[in-house]
mmCIF file of N, CA and C in Angstrom:
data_model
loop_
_atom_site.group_PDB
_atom_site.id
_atom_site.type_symbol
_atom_site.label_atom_id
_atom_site.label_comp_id
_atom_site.label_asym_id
_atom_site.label_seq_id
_atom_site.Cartn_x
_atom_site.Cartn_y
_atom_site.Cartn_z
ATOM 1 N N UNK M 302 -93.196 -35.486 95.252
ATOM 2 C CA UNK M 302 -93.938 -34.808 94.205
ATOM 3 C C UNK M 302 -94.727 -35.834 93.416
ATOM 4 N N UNK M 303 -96.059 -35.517 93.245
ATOM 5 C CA UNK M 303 -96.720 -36.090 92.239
ATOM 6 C C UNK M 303 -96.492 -36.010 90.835
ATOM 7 N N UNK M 304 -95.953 -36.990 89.998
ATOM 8 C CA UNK M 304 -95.122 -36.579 88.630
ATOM 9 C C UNK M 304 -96.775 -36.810 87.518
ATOM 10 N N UNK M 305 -97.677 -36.733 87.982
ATOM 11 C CA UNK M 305 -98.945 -36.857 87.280
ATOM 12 C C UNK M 305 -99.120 -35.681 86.399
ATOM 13 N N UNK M 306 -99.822 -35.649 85.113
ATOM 14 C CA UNK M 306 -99.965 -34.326 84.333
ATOM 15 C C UNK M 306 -101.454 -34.841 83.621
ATOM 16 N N UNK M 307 -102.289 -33.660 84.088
ATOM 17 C CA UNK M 307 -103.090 -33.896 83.728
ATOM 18 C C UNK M 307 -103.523 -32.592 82.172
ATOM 19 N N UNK M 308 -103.426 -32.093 81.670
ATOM 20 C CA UNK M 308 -103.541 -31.173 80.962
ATOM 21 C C UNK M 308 -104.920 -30.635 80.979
ATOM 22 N N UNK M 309 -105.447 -31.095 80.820
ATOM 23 C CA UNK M 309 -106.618 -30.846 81.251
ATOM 24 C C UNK M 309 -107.397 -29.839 82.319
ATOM 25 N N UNK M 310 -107.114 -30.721 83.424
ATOM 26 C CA UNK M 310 -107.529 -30.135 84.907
ATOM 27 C C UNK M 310 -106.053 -29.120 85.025
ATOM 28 N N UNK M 311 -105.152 -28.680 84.582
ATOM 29 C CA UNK M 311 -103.807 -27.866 84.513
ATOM 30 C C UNK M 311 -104.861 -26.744 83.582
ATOM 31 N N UNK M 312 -105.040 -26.727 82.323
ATOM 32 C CA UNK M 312 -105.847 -25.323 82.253
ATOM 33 C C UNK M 312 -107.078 -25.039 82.507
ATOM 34 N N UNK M 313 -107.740 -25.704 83.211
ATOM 35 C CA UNK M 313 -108.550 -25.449 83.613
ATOM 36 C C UNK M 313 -108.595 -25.140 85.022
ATOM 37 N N UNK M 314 -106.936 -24.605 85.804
ATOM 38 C CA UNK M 314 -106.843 -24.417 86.928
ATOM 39 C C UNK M 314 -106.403 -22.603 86.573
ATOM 40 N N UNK M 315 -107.061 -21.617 87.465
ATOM 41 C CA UNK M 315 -106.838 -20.242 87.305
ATOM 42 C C UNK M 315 -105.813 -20.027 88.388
ATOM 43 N N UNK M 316 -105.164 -18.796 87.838
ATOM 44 C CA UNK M 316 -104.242 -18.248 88.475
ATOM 45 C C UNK M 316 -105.063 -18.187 89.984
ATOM 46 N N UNK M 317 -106.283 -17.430 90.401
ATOM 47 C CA UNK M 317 -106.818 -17.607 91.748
ATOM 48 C C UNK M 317 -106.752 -18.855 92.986
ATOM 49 N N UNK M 318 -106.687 -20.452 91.893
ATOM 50 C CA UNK M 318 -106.530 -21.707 92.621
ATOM 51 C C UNK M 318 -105.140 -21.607 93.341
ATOM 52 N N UNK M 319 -104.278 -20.993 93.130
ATOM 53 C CA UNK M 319 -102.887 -21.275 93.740
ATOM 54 C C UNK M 319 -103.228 -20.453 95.126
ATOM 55 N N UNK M 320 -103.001 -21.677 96.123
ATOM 56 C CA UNK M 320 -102.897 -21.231 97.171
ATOM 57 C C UNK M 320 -101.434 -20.269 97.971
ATOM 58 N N UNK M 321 -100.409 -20.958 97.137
ATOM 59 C CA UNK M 321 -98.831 -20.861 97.859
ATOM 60 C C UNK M 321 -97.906 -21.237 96.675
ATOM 61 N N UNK M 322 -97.033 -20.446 96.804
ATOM 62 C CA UNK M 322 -95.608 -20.873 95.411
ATOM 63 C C UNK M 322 -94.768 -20.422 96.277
ATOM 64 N N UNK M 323 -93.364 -21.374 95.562
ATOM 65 C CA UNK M 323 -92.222 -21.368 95.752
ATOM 66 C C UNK M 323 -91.188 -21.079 94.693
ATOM 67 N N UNK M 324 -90.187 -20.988 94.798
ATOM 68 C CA UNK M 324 -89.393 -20.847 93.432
ATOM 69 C C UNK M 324 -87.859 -21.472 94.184
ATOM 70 N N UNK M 325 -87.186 -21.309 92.994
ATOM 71 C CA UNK M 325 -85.471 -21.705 93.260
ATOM 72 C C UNK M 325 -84.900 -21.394 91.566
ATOM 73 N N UNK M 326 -83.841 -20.320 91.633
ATOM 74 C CA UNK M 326 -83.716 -19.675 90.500
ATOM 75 C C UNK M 326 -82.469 -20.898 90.633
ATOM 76 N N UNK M 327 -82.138 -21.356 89.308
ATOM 77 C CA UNK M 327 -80.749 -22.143 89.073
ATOM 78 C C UNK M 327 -79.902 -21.512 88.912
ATOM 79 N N UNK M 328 -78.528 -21.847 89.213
ATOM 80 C CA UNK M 328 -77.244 -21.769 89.745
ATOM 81 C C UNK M 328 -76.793 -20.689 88.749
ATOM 82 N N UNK M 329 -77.364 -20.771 87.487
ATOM 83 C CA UNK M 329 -76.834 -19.825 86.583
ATOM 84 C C UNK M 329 -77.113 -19.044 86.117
ATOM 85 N N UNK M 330 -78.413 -18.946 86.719
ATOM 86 C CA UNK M 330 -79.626 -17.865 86.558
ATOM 87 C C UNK M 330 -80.407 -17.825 85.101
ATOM 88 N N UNK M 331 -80.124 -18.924 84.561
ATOM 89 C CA UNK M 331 -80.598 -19.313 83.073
ATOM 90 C C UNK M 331 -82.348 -20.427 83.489
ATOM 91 N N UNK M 332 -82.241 -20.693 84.405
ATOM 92 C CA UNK M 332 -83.702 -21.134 84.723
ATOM 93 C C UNK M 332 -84.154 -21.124 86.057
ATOM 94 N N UNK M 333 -85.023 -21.770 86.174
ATOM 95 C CA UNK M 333 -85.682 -21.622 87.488
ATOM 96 C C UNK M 333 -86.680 -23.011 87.502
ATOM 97 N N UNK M 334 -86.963 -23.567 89.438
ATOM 98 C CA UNK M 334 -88.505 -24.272 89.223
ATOM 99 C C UNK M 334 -89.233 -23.378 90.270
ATOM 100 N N UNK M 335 -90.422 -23.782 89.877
ATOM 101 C CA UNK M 335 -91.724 -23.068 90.657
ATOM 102 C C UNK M 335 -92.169 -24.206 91.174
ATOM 103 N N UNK M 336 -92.443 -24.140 92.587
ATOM 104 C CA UNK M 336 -93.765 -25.315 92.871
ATOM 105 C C UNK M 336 -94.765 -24.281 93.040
ATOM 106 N N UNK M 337 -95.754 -24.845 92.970
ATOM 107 C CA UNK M 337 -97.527 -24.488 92.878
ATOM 108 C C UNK M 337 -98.234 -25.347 94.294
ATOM 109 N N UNK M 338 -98.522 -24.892 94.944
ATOM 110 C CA UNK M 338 -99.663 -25.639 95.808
ATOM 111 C C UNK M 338 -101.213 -25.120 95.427
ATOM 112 N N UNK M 339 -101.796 -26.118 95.122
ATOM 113 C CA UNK M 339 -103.238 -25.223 94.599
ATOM 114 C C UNK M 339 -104.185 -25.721 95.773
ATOM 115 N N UNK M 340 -105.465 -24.611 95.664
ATOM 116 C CA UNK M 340 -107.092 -24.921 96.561
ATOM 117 C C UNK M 340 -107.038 -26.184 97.152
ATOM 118 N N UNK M 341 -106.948 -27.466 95.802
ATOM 119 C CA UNK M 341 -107.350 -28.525 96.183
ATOM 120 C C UNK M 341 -106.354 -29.631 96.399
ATOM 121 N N UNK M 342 -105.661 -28.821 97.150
ATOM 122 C CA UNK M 342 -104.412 -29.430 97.396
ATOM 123 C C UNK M 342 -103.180 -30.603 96.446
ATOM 124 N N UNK M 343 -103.908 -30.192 95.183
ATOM 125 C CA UNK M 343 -102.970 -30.423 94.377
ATOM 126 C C UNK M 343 -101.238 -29.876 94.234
ATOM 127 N N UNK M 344 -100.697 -30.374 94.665
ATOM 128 C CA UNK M 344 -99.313 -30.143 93.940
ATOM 129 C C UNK M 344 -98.729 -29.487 92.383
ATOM 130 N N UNK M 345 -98.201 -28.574 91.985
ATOM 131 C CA UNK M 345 -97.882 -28.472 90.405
ATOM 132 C C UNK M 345 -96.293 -28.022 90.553
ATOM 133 N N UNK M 346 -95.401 -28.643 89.845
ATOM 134 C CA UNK M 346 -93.874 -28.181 89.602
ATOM 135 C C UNK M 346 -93.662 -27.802 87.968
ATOM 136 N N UNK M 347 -93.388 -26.836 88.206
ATOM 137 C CA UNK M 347 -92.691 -26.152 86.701
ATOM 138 C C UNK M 347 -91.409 -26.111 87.315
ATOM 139 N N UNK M 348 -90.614 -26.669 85.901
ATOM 140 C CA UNK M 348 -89.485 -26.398 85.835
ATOM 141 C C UNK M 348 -88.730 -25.519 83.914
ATOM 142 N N UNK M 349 -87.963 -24.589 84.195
ATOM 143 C CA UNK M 349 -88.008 -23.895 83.098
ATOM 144 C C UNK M 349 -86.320 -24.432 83.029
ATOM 145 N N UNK M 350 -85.840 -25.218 82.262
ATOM 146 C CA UNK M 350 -84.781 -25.203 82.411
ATOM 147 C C UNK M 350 -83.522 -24.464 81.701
ATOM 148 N N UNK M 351 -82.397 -23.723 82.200
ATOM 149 C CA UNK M 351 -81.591 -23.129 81.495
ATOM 150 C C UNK M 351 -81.272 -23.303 79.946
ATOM 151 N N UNK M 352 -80.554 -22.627 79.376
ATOM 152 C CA UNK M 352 -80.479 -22.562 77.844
ATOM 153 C C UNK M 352 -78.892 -22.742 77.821
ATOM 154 N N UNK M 353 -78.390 -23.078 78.157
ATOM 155 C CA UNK M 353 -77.037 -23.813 78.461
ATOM 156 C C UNK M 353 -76.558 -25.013 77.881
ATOM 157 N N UNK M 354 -75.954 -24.985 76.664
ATOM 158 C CA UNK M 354 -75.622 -26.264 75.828
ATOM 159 C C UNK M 354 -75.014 -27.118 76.646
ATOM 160 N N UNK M 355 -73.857 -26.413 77.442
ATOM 161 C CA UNK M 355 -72.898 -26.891 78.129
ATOM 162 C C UNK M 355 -72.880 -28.185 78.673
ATOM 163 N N UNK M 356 -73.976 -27.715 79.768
ATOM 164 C CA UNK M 356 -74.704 -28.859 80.471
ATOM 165 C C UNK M 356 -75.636 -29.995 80.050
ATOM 166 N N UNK M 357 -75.590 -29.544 78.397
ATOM 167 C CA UNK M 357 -76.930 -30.798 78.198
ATOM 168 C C UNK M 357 -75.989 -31.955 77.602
ATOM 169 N N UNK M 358 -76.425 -33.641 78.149
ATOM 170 C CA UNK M 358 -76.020 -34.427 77.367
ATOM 171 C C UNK M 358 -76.985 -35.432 76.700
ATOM 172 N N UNK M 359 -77.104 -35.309 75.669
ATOM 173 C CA UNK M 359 -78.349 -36.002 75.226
ATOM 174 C C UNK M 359 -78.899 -37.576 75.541
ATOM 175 N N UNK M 360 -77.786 -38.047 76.103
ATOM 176 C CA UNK M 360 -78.163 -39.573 75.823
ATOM 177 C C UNK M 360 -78.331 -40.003 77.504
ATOM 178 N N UNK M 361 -78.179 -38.740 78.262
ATOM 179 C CA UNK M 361 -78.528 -38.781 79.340
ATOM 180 C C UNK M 361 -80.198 -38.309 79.754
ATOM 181 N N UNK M 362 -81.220 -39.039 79.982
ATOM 182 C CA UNK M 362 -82.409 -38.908 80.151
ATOM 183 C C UNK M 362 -82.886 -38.136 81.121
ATOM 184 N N UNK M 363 -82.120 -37.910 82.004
ATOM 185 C CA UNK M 363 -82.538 -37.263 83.669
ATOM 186 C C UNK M 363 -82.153 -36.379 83.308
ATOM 187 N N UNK M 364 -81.283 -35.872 82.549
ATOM 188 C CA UNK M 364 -81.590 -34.039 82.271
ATOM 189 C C UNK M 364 -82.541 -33.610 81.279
ATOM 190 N N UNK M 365 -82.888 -32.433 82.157
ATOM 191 C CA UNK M 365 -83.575 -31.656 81.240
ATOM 192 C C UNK M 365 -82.841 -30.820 79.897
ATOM 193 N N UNK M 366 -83.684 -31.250 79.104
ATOM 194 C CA UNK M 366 -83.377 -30.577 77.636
ATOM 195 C C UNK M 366 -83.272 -28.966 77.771
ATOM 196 N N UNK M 367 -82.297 -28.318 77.440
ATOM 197 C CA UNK M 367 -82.024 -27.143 77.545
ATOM 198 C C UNK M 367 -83.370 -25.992 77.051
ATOM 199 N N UNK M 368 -83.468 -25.029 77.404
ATOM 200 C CA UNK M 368 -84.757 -24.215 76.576
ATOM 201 C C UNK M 368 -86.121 -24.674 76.864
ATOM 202 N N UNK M 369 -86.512 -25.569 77.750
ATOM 203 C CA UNK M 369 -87.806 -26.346 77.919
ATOM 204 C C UNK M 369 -88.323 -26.079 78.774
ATOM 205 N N UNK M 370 -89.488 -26.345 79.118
ATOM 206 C CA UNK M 370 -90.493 -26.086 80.413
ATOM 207 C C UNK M 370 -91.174 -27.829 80.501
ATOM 208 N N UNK M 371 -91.479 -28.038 81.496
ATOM 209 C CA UNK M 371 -91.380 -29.055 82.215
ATOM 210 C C UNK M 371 -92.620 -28.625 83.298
ATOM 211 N N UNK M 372 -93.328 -29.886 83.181
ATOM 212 C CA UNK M 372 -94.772 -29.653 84.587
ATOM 213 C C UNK M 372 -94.971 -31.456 85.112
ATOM 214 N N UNK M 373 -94.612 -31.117 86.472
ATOM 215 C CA UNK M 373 -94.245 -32.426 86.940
ATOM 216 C C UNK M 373 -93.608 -33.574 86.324
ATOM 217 N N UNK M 374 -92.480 -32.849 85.953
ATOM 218 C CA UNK M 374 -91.411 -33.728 85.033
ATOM 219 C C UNK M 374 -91.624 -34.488 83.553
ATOM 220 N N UNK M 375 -92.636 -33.569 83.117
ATOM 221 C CA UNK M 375 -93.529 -34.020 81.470
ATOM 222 C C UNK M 375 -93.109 -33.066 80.787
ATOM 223 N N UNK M 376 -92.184 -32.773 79.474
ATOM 224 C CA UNK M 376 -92.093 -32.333 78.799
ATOM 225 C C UNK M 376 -92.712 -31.546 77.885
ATOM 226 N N UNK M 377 -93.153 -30.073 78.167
ATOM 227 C CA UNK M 377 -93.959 -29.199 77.803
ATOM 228 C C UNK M 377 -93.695 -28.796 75.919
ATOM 229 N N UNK M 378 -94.783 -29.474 75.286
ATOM 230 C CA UNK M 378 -94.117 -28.441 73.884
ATOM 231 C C UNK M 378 -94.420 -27.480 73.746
ATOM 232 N N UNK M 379 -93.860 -26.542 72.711
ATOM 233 C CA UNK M 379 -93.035 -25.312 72.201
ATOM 234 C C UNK M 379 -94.854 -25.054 72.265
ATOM 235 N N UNK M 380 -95.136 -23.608 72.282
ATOM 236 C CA UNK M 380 -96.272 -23.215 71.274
ATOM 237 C C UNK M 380 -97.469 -23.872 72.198
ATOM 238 N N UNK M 381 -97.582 -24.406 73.082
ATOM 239 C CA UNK M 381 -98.347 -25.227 73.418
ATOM 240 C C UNK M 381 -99.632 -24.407 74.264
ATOM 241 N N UNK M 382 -100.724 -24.632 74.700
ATOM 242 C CA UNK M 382 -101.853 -24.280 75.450
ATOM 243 C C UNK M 382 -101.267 -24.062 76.877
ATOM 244 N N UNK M 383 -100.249 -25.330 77.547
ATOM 245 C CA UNK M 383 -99.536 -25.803 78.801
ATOM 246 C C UNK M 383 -98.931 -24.655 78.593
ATOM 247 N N UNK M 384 -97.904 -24.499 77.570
ATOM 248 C CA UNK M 384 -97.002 -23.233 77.854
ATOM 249 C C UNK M 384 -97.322 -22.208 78.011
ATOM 250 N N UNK M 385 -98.823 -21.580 77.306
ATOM 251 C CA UNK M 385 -99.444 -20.404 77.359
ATOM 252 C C UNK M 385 -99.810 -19.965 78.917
ATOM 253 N N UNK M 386 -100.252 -21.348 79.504
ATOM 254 C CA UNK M 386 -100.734 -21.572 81.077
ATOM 255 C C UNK M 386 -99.901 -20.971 81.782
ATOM 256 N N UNK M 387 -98.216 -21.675 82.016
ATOM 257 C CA UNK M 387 -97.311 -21.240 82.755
ATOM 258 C C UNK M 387 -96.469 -19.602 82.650
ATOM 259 N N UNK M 388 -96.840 -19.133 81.151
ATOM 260 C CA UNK M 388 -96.133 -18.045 81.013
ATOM 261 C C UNK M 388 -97.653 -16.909 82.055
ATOM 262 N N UNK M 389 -98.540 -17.516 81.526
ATOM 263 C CA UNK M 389 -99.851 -16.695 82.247
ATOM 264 C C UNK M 389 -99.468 -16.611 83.999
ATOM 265 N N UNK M 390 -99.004 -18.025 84.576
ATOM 266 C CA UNK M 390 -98.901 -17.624 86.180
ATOM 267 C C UNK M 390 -97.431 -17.313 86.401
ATOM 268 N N UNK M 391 -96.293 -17.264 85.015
ATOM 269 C CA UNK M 391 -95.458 -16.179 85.458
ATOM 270 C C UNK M 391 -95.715 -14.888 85.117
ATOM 271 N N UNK M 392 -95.840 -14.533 84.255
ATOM 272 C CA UNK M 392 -96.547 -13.197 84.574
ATOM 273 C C UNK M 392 -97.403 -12.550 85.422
ATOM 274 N N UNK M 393 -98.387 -13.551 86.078
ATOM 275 C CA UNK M 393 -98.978 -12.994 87.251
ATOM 276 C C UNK M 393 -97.974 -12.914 88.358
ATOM 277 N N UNK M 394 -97.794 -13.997 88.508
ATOM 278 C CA UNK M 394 -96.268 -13.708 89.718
ATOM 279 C C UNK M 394 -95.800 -12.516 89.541
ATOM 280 N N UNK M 395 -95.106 -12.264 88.554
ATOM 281 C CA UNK M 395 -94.326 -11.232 88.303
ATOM 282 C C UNK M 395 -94.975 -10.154 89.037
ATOM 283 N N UNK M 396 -96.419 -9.601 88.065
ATOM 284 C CA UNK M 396 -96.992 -8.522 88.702
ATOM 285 C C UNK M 396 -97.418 -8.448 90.406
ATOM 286 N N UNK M 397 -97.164 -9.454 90.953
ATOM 287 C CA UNK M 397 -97.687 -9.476 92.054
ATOM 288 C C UNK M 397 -96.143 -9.499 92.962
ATOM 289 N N UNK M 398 -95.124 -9.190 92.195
ATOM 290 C CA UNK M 398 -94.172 -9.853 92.900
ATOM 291 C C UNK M 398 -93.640 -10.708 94.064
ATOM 292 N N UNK M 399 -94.048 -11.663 93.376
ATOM 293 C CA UNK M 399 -93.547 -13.467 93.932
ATOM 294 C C UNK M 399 -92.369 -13.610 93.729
ATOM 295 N N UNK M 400 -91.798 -12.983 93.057
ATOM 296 C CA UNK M 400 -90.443 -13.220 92.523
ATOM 297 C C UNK M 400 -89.613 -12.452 93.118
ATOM 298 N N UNK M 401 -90.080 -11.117 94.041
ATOM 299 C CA UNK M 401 -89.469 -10.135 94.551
ATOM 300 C C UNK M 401 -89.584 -8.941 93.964
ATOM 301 N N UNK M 402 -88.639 -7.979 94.180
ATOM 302 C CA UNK M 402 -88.410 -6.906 93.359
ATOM 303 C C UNK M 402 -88.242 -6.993 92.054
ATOM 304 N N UNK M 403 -88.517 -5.836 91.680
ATOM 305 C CA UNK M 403 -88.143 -6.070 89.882
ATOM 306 C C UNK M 403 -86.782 -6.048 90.008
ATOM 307 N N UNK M 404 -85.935 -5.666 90.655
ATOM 308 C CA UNK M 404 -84.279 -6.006 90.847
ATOM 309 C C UNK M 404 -84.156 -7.139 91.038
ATOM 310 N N UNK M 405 -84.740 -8.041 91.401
ATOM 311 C CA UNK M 405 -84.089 -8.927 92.233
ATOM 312 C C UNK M 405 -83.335 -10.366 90.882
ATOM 313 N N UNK M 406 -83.235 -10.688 91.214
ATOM 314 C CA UNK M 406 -82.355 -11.866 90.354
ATOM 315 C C UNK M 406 -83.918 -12.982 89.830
ATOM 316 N N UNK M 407 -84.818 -13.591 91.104
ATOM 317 C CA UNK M 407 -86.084 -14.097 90.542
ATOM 318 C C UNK M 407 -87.023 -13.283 89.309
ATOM 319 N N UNK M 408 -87.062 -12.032 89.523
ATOM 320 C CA UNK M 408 -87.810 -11.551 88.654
ATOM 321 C C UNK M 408 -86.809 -10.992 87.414
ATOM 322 N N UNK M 409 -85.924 -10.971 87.868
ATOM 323 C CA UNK M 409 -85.156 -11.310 86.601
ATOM 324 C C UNK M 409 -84.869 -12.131 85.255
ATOM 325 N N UNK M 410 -85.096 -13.280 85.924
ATOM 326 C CA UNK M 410 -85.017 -14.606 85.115
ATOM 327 C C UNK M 410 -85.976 -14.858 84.770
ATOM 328 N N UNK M 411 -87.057 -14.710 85.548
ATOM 329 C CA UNK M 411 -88.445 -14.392 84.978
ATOM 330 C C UNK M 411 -89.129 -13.348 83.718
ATOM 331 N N UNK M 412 -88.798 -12.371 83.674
ATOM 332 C CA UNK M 412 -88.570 -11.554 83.040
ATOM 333 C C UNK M 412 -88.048 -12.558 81.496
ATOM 334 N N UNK M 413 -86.651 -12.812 81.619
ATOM 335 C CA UNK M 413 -86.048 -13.260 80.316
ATOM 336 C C UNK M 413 -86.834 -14.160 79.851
ATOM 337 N N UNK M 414 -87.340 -15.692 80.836
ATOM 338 C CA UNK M 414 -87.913 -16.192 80.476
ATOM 339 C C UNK M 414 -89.421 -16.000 79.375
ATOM 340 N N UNK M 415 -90.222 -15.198 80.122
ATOM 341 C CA UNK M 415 -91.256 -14.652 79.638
ATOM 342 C C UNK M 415 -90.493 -13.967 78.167
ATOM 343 N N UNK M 416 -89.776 -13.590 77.832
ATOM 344 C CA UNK M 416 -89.300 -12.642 76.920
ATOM 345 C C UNK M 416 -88.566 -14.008 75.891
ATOM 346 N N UNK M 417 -88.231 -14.965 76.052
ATOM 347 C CA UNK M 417 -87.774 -16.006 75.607
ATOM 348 C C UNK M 417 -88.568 -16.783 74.683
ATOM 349 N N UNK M 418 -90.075 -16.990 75.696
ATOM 350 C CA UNK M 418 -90.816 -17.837 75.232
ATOM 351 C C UNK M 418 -92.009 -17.236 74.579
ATOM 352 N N UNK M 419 -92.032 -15.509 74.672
ATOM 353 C CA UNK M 419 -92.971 -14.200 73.951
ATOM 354 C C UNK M 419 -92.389 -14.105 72.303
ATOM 355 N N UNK M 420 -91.382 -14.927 72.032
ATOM 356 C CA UNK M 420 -90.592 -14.325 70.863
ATOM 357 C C UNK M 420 -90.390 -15.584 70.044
ATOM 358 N N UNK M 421 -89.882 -15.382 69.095
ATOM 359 C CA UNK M 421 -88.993 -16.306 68.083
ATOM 360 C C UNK M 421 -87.680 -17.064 68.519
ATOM 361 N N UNK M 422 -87.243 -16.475 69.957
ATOM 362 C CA UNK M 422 -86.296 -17.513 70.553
ATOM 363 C C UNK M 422 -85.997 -18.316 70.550
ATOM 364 N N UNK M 423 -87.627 -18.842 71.205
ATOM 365 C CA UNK M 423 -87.600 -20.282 71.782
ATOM 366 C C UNK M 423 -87.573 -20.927 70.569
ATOM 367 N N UNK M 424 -87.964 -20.770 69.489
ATOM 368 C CA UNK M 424 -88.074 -21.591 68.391
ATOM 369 C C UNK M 424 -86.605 -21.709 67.849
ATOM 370 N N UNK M 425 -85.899 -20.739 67.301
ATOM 371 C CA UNK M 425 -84.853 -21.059 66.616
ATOM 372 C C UNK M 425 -83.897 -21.476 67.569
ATOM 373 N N UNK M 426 -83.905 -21.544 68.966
ATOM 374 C CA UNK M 426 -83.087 -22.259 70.191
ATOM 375 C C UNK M 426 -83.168 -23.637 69.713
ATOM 376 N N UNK M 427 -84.521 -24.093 69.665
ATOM 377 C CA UNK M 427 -84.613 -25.390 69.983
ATOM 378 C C UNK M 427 -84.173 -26.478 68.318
ATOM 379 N N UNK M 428 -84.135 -25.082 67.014
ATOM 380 C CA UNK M 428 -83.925 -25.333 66.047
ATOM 381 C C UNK M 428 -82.238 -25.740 66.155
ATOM 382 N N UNK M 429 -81.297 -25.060 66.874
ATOM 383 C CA UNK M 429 -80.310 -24.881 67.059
ATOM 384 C C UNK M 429 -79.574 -26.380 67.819
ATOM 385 N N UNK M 430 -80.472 -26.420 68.948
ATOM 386 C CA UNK M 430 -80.662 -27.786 69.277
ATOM 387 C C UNK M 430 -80.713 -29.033 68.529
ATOM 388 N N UNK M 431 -81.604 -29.317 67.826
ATOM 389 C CA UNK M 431 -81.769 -30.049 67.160
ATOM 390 C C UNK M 431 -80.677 -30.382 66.017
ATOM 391 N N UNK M 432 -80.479 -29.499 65.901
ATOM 392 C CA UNK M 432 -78.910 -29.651 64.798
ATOM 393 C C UNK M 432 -77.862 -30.135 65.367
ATOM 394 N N UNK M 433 -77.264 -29.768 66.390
ATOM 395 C CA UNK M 433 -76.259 -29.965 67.648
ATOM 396 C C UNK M 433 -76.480 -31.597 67.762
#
């Protein structure tokens, strides 16, 4: 994987550029990653990672921070343009179901997610966090 982030050329890439996606819902169904293959054969990885205190240890760097979104392993902030991007090609997924059925466990988590990061959640999560 290319761990490059360009922000830039990222919104200025449309839901139409994706040639091919993948997904892998995590173990606990609290997150998921997406790879992206786009037109120009760019590479893109989102990773949404679970909301699971459990697992987070802070002073450990290679995990991902609980509640976060992640694009080629760059730390997405809260509120952000990037985040607006990724909730935009999960929601298209969704409607197009990439994720599967609306039953299915992918569009499930998808679903929460989108509903996570649509709300006041994500904020007082990460407020919650921060205290911890």
């Amino acid at each position: 994987m290319n761990n490059s982030f360009d922000p830039v050329f990222l919104l200025n890439t449309s839901y139409n550029d994706i040639k091919e996606s993948d997904y892998w819902v995590h173990p606990n169904a609290g997150g998921i990653s997406i790879g992206l293959s786009l037109e120009n054969a760019q590479k893109v990885e989102i990773v949404i990672s679970s909301r699971d205190f459990d697992d987070y240890i802070p002073e450990d760097d290679e995990l991902p921070i609980p509640g976060c979104i992640y694009i080629n392993d760059h730390l997405i902030e809260l509120n952000s343009k990037e985040e607006q991007w990724v909730i935009m090609v999960l929601q298209k997924m969704l409607d197009q179901q990439k994720f599967g059925i609306p039953e299915s466990l992918g569009a499930y988590t998808v679903n929460e997610v989108i509903s996570f990061y649509s709300s006041d959640q994500a904020l007082i999560f990460r407020e919650k966090l921060l205290k911890g």
